[in-house]
PDB file of C-alpha atoms in Angstrom:
ATOM      1  CA  ASP A  63     109.879 137.770  88.770  1.00 82.00           C
ATOM      2  CA  ILE A  64     106.758 139.756  87.540  1.00 93.00           C
ATOM      3  CA  ALA A  65     106.336 141.171  91.017  1.00 94.00           C
ATOM      4  CA  LEU A  66     110.518 142.129  90.895  1.00 96.00           C
ATOM      5  CA  GLU A  67     109.476 143.711  87.559  1.00 96.00           C
ATOM      6  CA  ILE A  68     107.288 145.224  88.487  1.00 97.00           C
ATOM      7  CA  THR A  69     109.042 147.336  91.859  1.00 97.00           C
ATOM      8  CA  LEU A  70     111.796 148.280  90.157  1.00 97.00           C
ATOM      9  CA  GLY A  71     109.309 149.751  87.901  1.00 97.00           C
ATOM     10  CA  LEU A  72     107.517 152.031  90.041  1.00 97.00           C
ATOM     11  CA  GLU A  73     110.818 153.104  92.596  1.00 97.00           C
ATOM     12  CA  GLU A  74     112.477 154.550  89.307  1.00 97.00           C
ATOM     13  CA  ALA A  75     109.553 156.616  88.763  1.00 96.00           C
ATOM     14  CA  GLY A  76     109.474 157.586  92.700  1.00 96.00           C
ATOM     15  CA  TYR A  77     106.725 155.529  93.606  1.00 97.00           C
ATOM     16  CA  THR A  78     108.260 153.599  97.429  1.00 96.00           C
ATOM     17  CA  THR A  79     106.499 149.827  97.049  1.00 97.00           C
ATOM     18  CA  TRP A  80     106.359 146.399  99.411  1.00 97.00           C
ATOM     19  CA  CYS A  81     108.146 143.504  98.580  1.00 95.00           C
ATOM     20  CA  TYR A  82     108.133 139.899 100.148  1.00 93.00           C
ATOM     21  CA  GLU A  83     111.741 138.725  97.806  1.00 92.00           C
ATOM     22  CA  VAL A  84     112.882 142.404  98.770  1.00 94.00           C
ATOM     23  CA  ASP A  85     111.012 142.723 101.733  1.00 96.00           C
ATOM     24  CA  SER A  86     111.220 140.355 104.069  1.00 95.00           C
ATOM     25  CA  ILE A  87     113.597 140.122 107.230  1.00 95.00           C
ATOM     26  CA  PRO A  88     115.154 136.382 108.848  1.00 94.00           C
ATOM     27  CA  GLY A  89     113.130 135.024 112.009  1.00 94.00           C
ATOM     28  CA  PRO A  90     109.682 137.243 112.732  1.00 94.00           C
ATOM     29  CA  SER A  91     107.073 135.709 110.920  1.00 94.00           C
ATOM     30  CA  TYR A  92     106.413 136.338 107.472  1.00 92.00           C
ATOM     31  CA  LEU A  93     102.272 136.306 107.885  1.00 92.00           C
ATOM     32  CA  ILE A  94     103.198 139.295 110.159  1.00 95.00           C
ATOM     33  CA  GLN A  95     105.188 140.772 108.334  1.00 96.00           C
ATOM     34  CA  THR A  96     102.738 141.064 105.154  1.00 96.00           C
ATOM     35  CA  GLY A  97      99.685 141.902 107.835  1.00 96.00           C
ATOM     36  CA  GLN A  98     102.541 145.512 107.848  1.00 96.00           C
ATOM     37  CA  ALA A  99     102.811 146.031 105.270  1.00 97.00           C
ATOM     38  CA  ILE A 100      99.116 145.818 103.660  1.00 97.00           C
ATOM     39  CA  GLU A 101      98.476 148.224 106.636  1.00 97.00           C
ATOM     40  CA  GLN A 102     100.842 150.659 106.187  1.00 96.00           C
ATOM     41  CA  SER A 103     100.504 150.960 101.979  1.00 96.00           C
ATOM     42  CA  LYS A 104      97.390 152.649  99.776  1.00 96.00           C
ATOM     43  CA  ALA A 105      97.313 149.908  97.214  1.00 97.00           C
ATOM     44  CA  ILE A 106      98.213 146.597  96.420  1.00 97.00           C
ATOM     45  CA  ILE A 107      99.541 145.750  92.623  1.00 97.00           C
ATOM     46  CA  LEU A 108      97.699 142.049  92.859  1.00 97.00           C
ATOM     47  CA  VAL A 109     100.116 140.116  90.074  1.00 97.00           C
ATOM     48  CA  ILE A 110      96.625 137.588  88.939  1.00 97.00           C
ATOM     49  CA  SER A 111      98.330 134.033  87.154  1.00 97.00           C
ATOM     50  CA  PRO A 112      97.608 130.639  86.988  1.00 95.00           C
ATOM     51  CA  HIS A 113     100.353 129.710  89.765  1.00 93.00           C
ATOM     52  CA  SER A 114      99.130 132.525  91.894  1.00 95.00           C
ATOM     53  CA  LEU A 115      95.336 131.583  91.467  1.00 95.00           C
ATOM     54  CA  GLY A 116      95.895 128.329  93.782  1.00 93.00           C
ATOM     55  CA  SER A 117      97.757 130.009  96.474  1.00 95.00           C
ATOM     56  CA  ARG A 118      96.423 130.680  99.796  1.00 94.00           C
ATOM     57  CA  GLN A 119      98.908 132.741 100.848  1.00 94.00           C
ATOM     58  CA  ILE A 120      98.453 135.427  98.627  1.00 95.00           C
ATOM     59  CA  THR A 121      94.133 134.531  99.622  1.00 96.00           C
ATOM     60  CA  LYS A 122      95.398 135.392 102.911  1.00 95.00           C
ATOM     61  CA  GLU A 123      96.772 138.276 100.676  1.00 96.00           C
ATOM     62  CA  VAL A 124      94.199 139.655  99.393  1.00 97.00           C
ATOM     63  CA  VAL A 125      91.913 138.854 102.031  1.00 96.00           C
ATOM     64  CA  ARG A 126      93.203 141.199 104.486  1.00 96.00           C
ATOM     65  CA  ALA A 127      93.544 143.980 102.398  1.00 97.00           C
ATOM     66  CA  SER A 128      90.652 144.343 101.336  1.00 96.00           C
ATOM     67  CA  GLU A 129      89.413 143.304 104.905  1.00 96.00           C
ATOM     68  CA  SER A 130      91.588 146.673 105.565  1.00 96.00           C
ATOM     69  CA  ASN A 131      90.289 148.503 102.204  1.00 96.00           C
ATOM     70  CA  LYS A 132      92.967 149.143 100.274  1.00 97.00           C
ATOM     71  CA  GLU A 133      93.010 149.694  96.576  1.00 97.00           C
ATOM     72  CA  PHE A 134      93.833 146.754  94.204  1.00 97.00           C
ATOM     73  CA  ILE A 135      95.284 147.101  89.693  1.00 97.00           C
ATOM     74  CA  PRO A 136      95.249 143.870  89.406  1.00 97.00           C
ATOM     75  CA  VAL A 137      97.654 142.896  86.637  1.00 98.00           C
ATOM     76  CA  ARG A 138      97.202 139.691  84.586  1.00 97.00           C
ATOM     77  CA  ARG A 139      99.517 136.951  83.594  1.00 96.00           C
ATOM     78  CA  ASP A 140      98.620 134.210  81.184  1.00 96.00           C
ATOM     79  CA  ILE A 141      94.674 134.101  81.619  1.00 96.00           C
ATOM     80  CA  THR A 142      92.174 135.813  80.643  1.00 96.00           C
ATOM     81  CA  HIS A 143      90.189 138.720  83.289  1.00 95.00           C
ATOM     82  CA  VAL A 144      86.687 136.129  82.853  1.00 95.00           C
ATOM     83  CA  GLU A 145      89.182 132.362  83.591  1.00 96.00           C
ATOM     84  CA  PHE A 146      90.757 135.322  86.712  1.00 96.00           C
ATOM     85  CA  GLN A 147      87.614 135.627  87.649  1.00 95.00           C
ATOM     86  CA  ASN A 148      85.927 131.651  87.503  1.00 96.00           C
ATOM     87  CA  ARG A 149      88.998 130.326  89.492  1.00 96.00           C
ATOM     88  CA  GLN A 150      89.107 131.896  92.436  1.00 96.00           C
ATOM     89  CA  PRO A 151      85.832 134.040  92.535  1.00 95.00           C
ATOM     90  CA  GLU A 152      86.535 135.047  96.510  1.00 95.00           C
ATOM     91  CA  TRP A 153      89.213 137.295  95.057  1.00 96.00           C
ATOM     92  CA  ARG A 154      86.543 138.676  92.816  1.00 96.00           C
ATOM     93  CA  GLN A 155      85.028 140.405  95.055  1.00 95.00           C
ATOM     94  CA  ALA A 156      87.526 141.113  96.841  1.00 95.00           C
ATOM     95  CA  VAL A 157      89.475 142.719  93.960  1.00 95.00           C
ATOM     96  CA  GLY A 158      85.512 143.890  93.313  1.00 92.00           C
ATOM     97  CA  ALA A 159      84.614 146.607  90.305  1.00 91.00           C
ATOM     98  CA  ALA A 160      89.117 147.126  89.287  1.00 93.00           C
ATOM     99  CA  ALA A 161      89.679 147.239  86.814  1.00 93.00           C
ATOM    100  CA  SER A 162      92.900 144.344  85.144  1.00 95.00           C
ATOM    101  CA  ILE A 163      95.749 144.932  82.871  1.00 96.00           C
ATOM    102  CA  GLY A 164      97.446 142.159  81.493  1.00 97.00           C
ATOM    103  CA  ILE A 165     101.287 141.512  80.708  1.00 97.00           C
ATOM    104  CA  PRO A 166     101.347 141.200  76.117  1.00 94.00           C
ATOM    105  CA  ARG A 167     104.734 139.529  75.133  1.00 91.00           C
ATOM    106  CA  GLN A 168     106.589 142.343  75.695  1.00 92.00           C
ATOM    107  CA  GLY A 169     106.687 142.190  78.917  1.00 94.00           C
ATOM    108  CA  VAL A 170     105.673 144.676  82.140  1.00 96.00           C
ATOM    109  CA  ALA A 171     108.109 148.034  80.179  1.00 95.00           C
ATOM    110  CA  SER A 172     105.243 148.486  78.419  1.00 96.00           C
ATOM    111  CA  VAL A 173     102.411 147.681  80.576  1.00 97.00           C
ATOM    112  CA  LEU A 174     104.281 149.955  83.441  1.00 97.00           C
ATOM    113  CA  PRO A 175     103.561 153.370  81.793  1.00 97.00           C
ATOM    114  CA  ARG A 176      99.524 152.048  82.653  1.00 97.00           C
ATOM    115  CA  ILE A 177      99.984 151.305  85.715  1.00 98.00           C
ATOM    116  CA  ILE A 178     101.452 154.444  87.384  1.00 97.00           C
ATOM    117  CA  ASP A 179      98.650 155.374  85.740  1.00 97.00           C
ATOM    118  CA  GLY A 180      96.068 154.301  87.752  1.00 97.00           C
ATOM    119  CA  LEU A 181      97.678 154.983  90.696  1.00 97.00           C
ATOM    120  CA  LYS A 182      97.628 158.644  89.212  1.00 97.00           C
ATOM    121  CA  GLY A 183      93.775 157.949  88.711  1.00 96.00           C
ATOM    122  CA  LEU A 184      93.542 157.117  92.647  1.00 96.00           C
ATOM    123  CA  GLY A 185      95.720 160.203  94.102  1.00 97.00           C
ATOM    124  CA  ILE A 186      98.798 157.487  94.551  1.00 97.00           C
ATOM    125  CA  HIS A 187     101.343 159.952  93.151  1.00 96.00           C
ATOM    126  CA  PRO A 188     105.747 159.758  93.503  1.00 95.00           C
ATOM    127  CA  ARG A 189     107.906 160.601  95.392  1.00 91.00           C
ATOM    128  CA  LEU A 190     110.720 163.702  93.925  1.00 84.00           C
ATOM    129  CA  LYS A 191     113.525 161.990  94.178  1.00 89.00           C
ATOM    130  CA  THR A 192     113.672 157.887  93.704  1.00 91.00           C
ATOM    131  CA  ASP A 193     115.830 155.817  96.190  1.00 93.00           C
ATOM    132  CA  ALA A 194     119.314 154.868  94.392  1.00 95.00           C
ATOM    133  CA  GLY A 195     120.605 151.750  96.670  1.00 95.00           C
ATOM    134  CA  ARG A 196     116.326 150.248  96.812  1.00 96.00           C
ATOM    135  CA  ILE A 197     117.175 150.591  92.725  1.00 96.00           C
ATOM    136  CA  ALA A 198     120.222 148.264  92.820  1.00 96.00           C
ATOM    137  CA  GLN A 199     119.042 146.500  96.136  1.00 96.00           C
ATOM    138  CA  ILE A 200     115.846 145.627  92.935  1.00 96.00           C
ATOM    139  CA  ARG A 201     117.447 145.625  90.488  1.00 96.00           C
ATOM    140  CA  LYS A 202     120.246 142.419  92.476  1.00 95.00           C
ATOM    141  CA  ALA A 203     117.161 140.086  93.847  1.00 94.00           C
ATOM    142  CA  ILE A 204     116.728 140.150  89.821  1.00 94.00           C
ATOM    143  CA  GLY A 205     119.655 139.112  88.627  1.00 93.00           C
ATOM    144  CA  GLU A 206     119.840 136.309  91.918  1.00 92.00           C
ATOM    145  CA  LEU A 207     116.672 134.957  91.098  1.00 89.00           C
ATOM    146  CA  GLN A 208     117.125 134.270  87.010  1.00 87.00           C
ATOM    147  CA  GLY A 209     121.045 133.701  87.601  1.00 85.00           C
ATOM    148  CA  ARG A 210     118.743 130.402  90.287  1.00 79.00           C
ATOM    149  CA  SER A 211     115.951 130.449  87.257  1.00 70.00           C
ATOM    150  CA  MET A 212     118.729 129.514  84.532  1.00 70.00           C
ATOM    151  CA  LEU A 213     120.596 127.341  86.834  1.00 68.00           C
ATOM    152  CA  GLU A 214     117.308 124.755  87.421  1.00 67.00           C
ATOM    153  CA  LYS A 215     117.440 125.007  84.077  1.00 64.00           C
ATOM    154  CA  ALA A 216     120.714 123.303  83.662  1.00 62.00           C
ATOM    155  CA  GLU A 217     120.395 121.093  85.417  1.00 65.00           C
ATOM    156  CA  GLU A 218     117.070 119.782  84.044  1.00 60.00           C
ATOM    157  CA  PRO A 219     117.414 116.202  82.594  1.00 62.00           C
ATOM    158  CA  PRO A 220     117.484 116.191  77.799  1.00 59.00           C
ATOM    159  CA  VAL A 221     113.789 115.294  76.735  1.00 55.00           C
ATOM    160  CA  PRO A 222     114.508 112.153  74.592  1.00 51.00           C
ATOM    161  CA  THR A 223     113.006 112.140  71.724  1.00 50.00           C
ATOM    162  CA  LYS A 224     111.024 110.289  69.681  1.00 47.00           C
ATOM    163  CA  LYS A 225     113.920 108.441  68.607  1.00 42.00           C
ATOM    164  CA  SER A 226     115.747 108.381  71.113  1.00 40.00           C
ATOM    165  CA  GLU A 227     112.850 106.496  73.314  1.00 40.00           C
ATOM    166  CA  LEU A 228     112.636 103.665  70.099  1.00 35.00           C
ATOM    167  CA  GLU A 229     116.106 103.093  70.094  1.00 36.00           C
ATOM    168  CA  TYR A 230     116.412 103.055  74.246  1.00 39.00           C
ATOM    169  CA  GLY A 231     113.158 100.527  74.335  1.00 40.00           C
ATOM    170  CA  VAL A 232     115.131  98.660  71.140  1.00 38.00           C
ATOM    171  CA  ALA A 233     118.270  98.317  73.412  1.00 38.00           C
ATOM    172  CA  GLU A 234     116.399  96.981  76.325  1.00 42.00           C
ATOM    173  CA  MET A 235     114.528  94.468  74.609  1.00 42.00           C
ATOM    174  CA  PRO A 236     115.446  90.828  75.213  1.00 45.00           C
ATOM    175  CA  GLU A 237     117.084  89.197  71.953  1.00 44.00           C
ATOM    176  CA  GLU A 238     113.480  87.201  71.311  1.00 45.00           C
ATOM    177  CA  LYS A 239     112.314  90.068  71.395  1.00 42.00           C
ATOM    178  CA  VAL A 240     114.136  92.177  68.612  1.00 40.00           C
ATOM    179  CA  LYS A 241     114.186  89.186  66.489  1.00 44.00           C
ATOM    180  CA  PRO A 242     112.389  90.113  63.090  1.00 43.00           C
ATOM    181  CA  ALA A 243     109.445  88.543  62.673  1.00 45.00           C
ATOM    182  CA  VAL A 244     109.715  85.811  60.300  1.00 44.00           C
ATOM    183  CA  SER A 245     108.221  83.432  57.981  1.00 43.00           C
ATOM    184  CA  VAL A 246     109.073  79.572  58.686  1.00 40.00           C
ATOM    185  CA  GLU A 247     107.624  77.063  56.521  1.00 44.00           C
ATOM    186  CA  LYS A 248     107.172  74.124  57.430  1.00 43.00           C
ATOM    187  CA  PRO A 249     109.626  71.994  56.211  1.00 41.00           C
ATOM    188  CA  THR A 250     108.297  69.578  52.806  1.00 40.00           C
ATOM    189  CA  GLU A 251     108.637  65.163  53.210  1.00 40.00           C
ATOM    190  CA  ALA A 252     111.981  65.484  49.625  1.00 39.00           C
ATOM    191  CA  VAL A 253     113.568  67.500  52.376  1.00 37.00           C
ATOM    192  CA  LYS A 254     113.123  64.638  55.227  1.00 40.00           C
ATOM    193  CA  VAL A 255     114.730  62.678  53.141  1.00 37.00           C
ATOM    194  CA  ALA A 256     117.677  64.289  52.250  1.00 40.00           C
ATOM    195  CA  ALA A 257     117.635  64.525  56.441  1.00 43.00           C
ATOM    196  CA  ARG A 258     118.246  61.126  56.842  1.00 48.00           C
ATOM    197  CA  PRO A 259     120.613  59.712  59.149  1.00 50.00           C
ATOM    198  CA  ALA A 260     124.114  57.455  58.195  1.00 51.00           C
ATOM    199  CA  TRP A 261     122.611  54.604  59.685  1.00 46.00           C
ATOM    200  CA  SER A 262     119.227  54.334  57.205  1.00 51.00           C
ATOM    201  CA  TRP A 263     121.560  53.667  54.849  1.00 49.00           C
ATOM    202  CA  VAL A 264     123.458  50.941  55.643  1.00 53.00           C
ATOM    203  CA  GLY A 265     120.032  49.491  56.740  1.00 53.00           C
ATOM    204  CA  ILE A 266     118.791  49.955  53.552  1.00 56.00           C
ATOM    205  CA  ALA A 267     122.629  48.594  51.294  1.00 55.00           C
ATOM    206  CA  LEU A 268     121.930  44.926  53.729  1.00 55.00           C
ATOM    207  CA  LEU A 269     118.930  44.378  52.663  1.00 56.00           C
ATOM    208  CA  SER A 270     119.366  44.838  48.621  1.00 58.00           C
ATOM    209  CA  ILE A 271     122.102  41.918  49.239  1.00 58.00           C
ATOM    210  CA  ALA A 272     120.770  40.238  51.255  1.00 53.00           C
ATOM    211  CA  LEU A 273     117.806  40.079  48.730  1.00 57.00           C
ATOM    212  CA  GLY A 274     120.535  39.394  46.193  1.00 54.00           C
ATOM    213  CA  LEU A 275     122.178  36.697  47.273  1.00 54.00           C
ATOM    214  CA  LEU A 276     118.547  35.099  48.702  1.00 55.00           C
ATOM    215  CA  ALA A 277     117.770  34.822  45.089  1.00 52.00           C
ATOM    216  CA  TRP A 278     120.574  33.334  43.594  1.00 50.00           C
ATOM    217  CA  GLY A 279     119.882  30.329  44.253  1.00 51.00           C
ATOM    218  CA  THR A 280     117.172  27.501  46.305  1.00 47.00           C
ATOM    219  CA  VAL A 281     117.051  28.524  49.827  1.00 46.00           C
ATOM    220  CA  GLY A 282     117.220  25.455  51.334  1.00 48.00           C
ATOM    221  CA  THR A 283     119.354  23.233  48.658  1.00 49.00           C
ATOM    222  CA  LEU A 284     122.178  25.207  46.978  1.00 48.00           C
ATOM    223  CA  LEU A 285     122.425  27.847  49.886  1.00 48.00           C
ATOM    224  CA  GLY A 286     122.807  25.229  52.983  1.00 54.00           C
ATOM    225  CA  GLU A 287     121.492  25.047  56.865  1.00 52.00           C
ATOM    226  CA  HIS A 288     125.062  27.866  57.441  1.00 53.00           C
ATOM    227  CA  THR A 289     124.451  30.322  54.909  1.00 54.00           C
ATOM    228  CA  LEU A 290     120.869  30.616  55.576  1.00 52.00           C
ATOM    229  CA  SER A 291     121.466  31.723  58.645  1.00 59.00           C
ATOM    230  CA  PHE A 292     124.405  33.765  57.887  1.00 54.00           C
ATOM    231  CA  TYR A 293     121.262  35.504  56.066  1.00 54.00           C
ATOM    232  CA  MET A 294     119.030  35.452  58.834  1.00 59.00           C
ATOM    233  CA  ILE A 295     121.550  37.534  60.919  1.00 58.00           C
ATOM    234  CA  MET A 296     122.454  40.543  57.534  1.00 56.00           C
ATOM    235  CA  LEU A 297     117.853  40.678  57.459  1.00 56.00           C
ATOM    236  CA  LEU A 298     118.716  40.894  61.173  1.00 58.00           C
ATOM    237  CA  LEU A 299     120.693  43.631  60.555  1.00 57.00           C
ATOM    238  CA  ALA A 300     119.750  46.061  58.358  1.00 53.00           C
ATOM    239  CA  VAL A 301     115.950  45.723  60.588  1.00 52.00           C
ATOM    240  CA  PRO A 302     116.712  48.081  62.578  1.00 54.00           C
ATOM    241  CA  PHE A 303     118.340  50.615  60.522  1.00 50.00           C
ATOM    242  CA  MET A 304     115.729  50.985  58.370  1.00 51.00           C
ATOM    243  CA  ILE A 305     113.024  51.299  60.954  1.00 53.00           C
ATOM    244  CA  SER A 306     115.628  54.369  62.885  1.00 51.00           C
ATOM    245  CA  GLY A 307     115.316  56.252  59.543  1.00 50.00           C
ATOM    246  CA  ILE A 308     111.881  56.226  58.523  1.00 48.00           C
ATOM    247  CA  TYR A 309     111.240  57.774  62.126  1.00 45.00           C
ATOM    248  CA  CYS A 310     113.617  59.955  61.886  1.00 49.00           C
TER     249      CYS A 310
END
């Protein structure tokens, strides 16, 4: 946490600080505690970030410090001075003409000397002796905060890659949607003929036999009444087979 790191650096330099993460106590209202700390302080180190700009609590503290005529040292994190002024005009008015300082990639340690120079420029000087117990307390708070942060990151579900998302999507899709699109051509007439059922050929055979026998002799004289009846039965049997074969 940026505020804790700045607090640690100032304590190591001999300054007396108040930080909510270290100095707040359970029970009394935090509004009373922060209000008392503001009244007793000589300057306010205001950490400005995209996250803190939306905090109503910090806005109340900024207004309280401004009304108490406290000096501000604005420290920016991941935001420009112009963006800060545009997004929080209320803070801008409270801070006034105080110049801000941005935290580079190197971290808080690289800007601590400038913050200390700013305090000295305001006439605020460190004490001669540092408090080892206080420094150890702040280091412990930083370690606990970093441990919680690492635990929260470890508990976060992994972000699926594009490949795993696609695999999951295919696995969840119904089977008919996963099948590849294949162009199926309409069967030709030759395929239909080849697929005729067996009984159509039976009808053709019966019809051929009946016609062959009829062609062997004269229907009225040579065949006789009983033979003609036999041919008619064969013809009647052949017709259903032929019809079923045509429509299959």
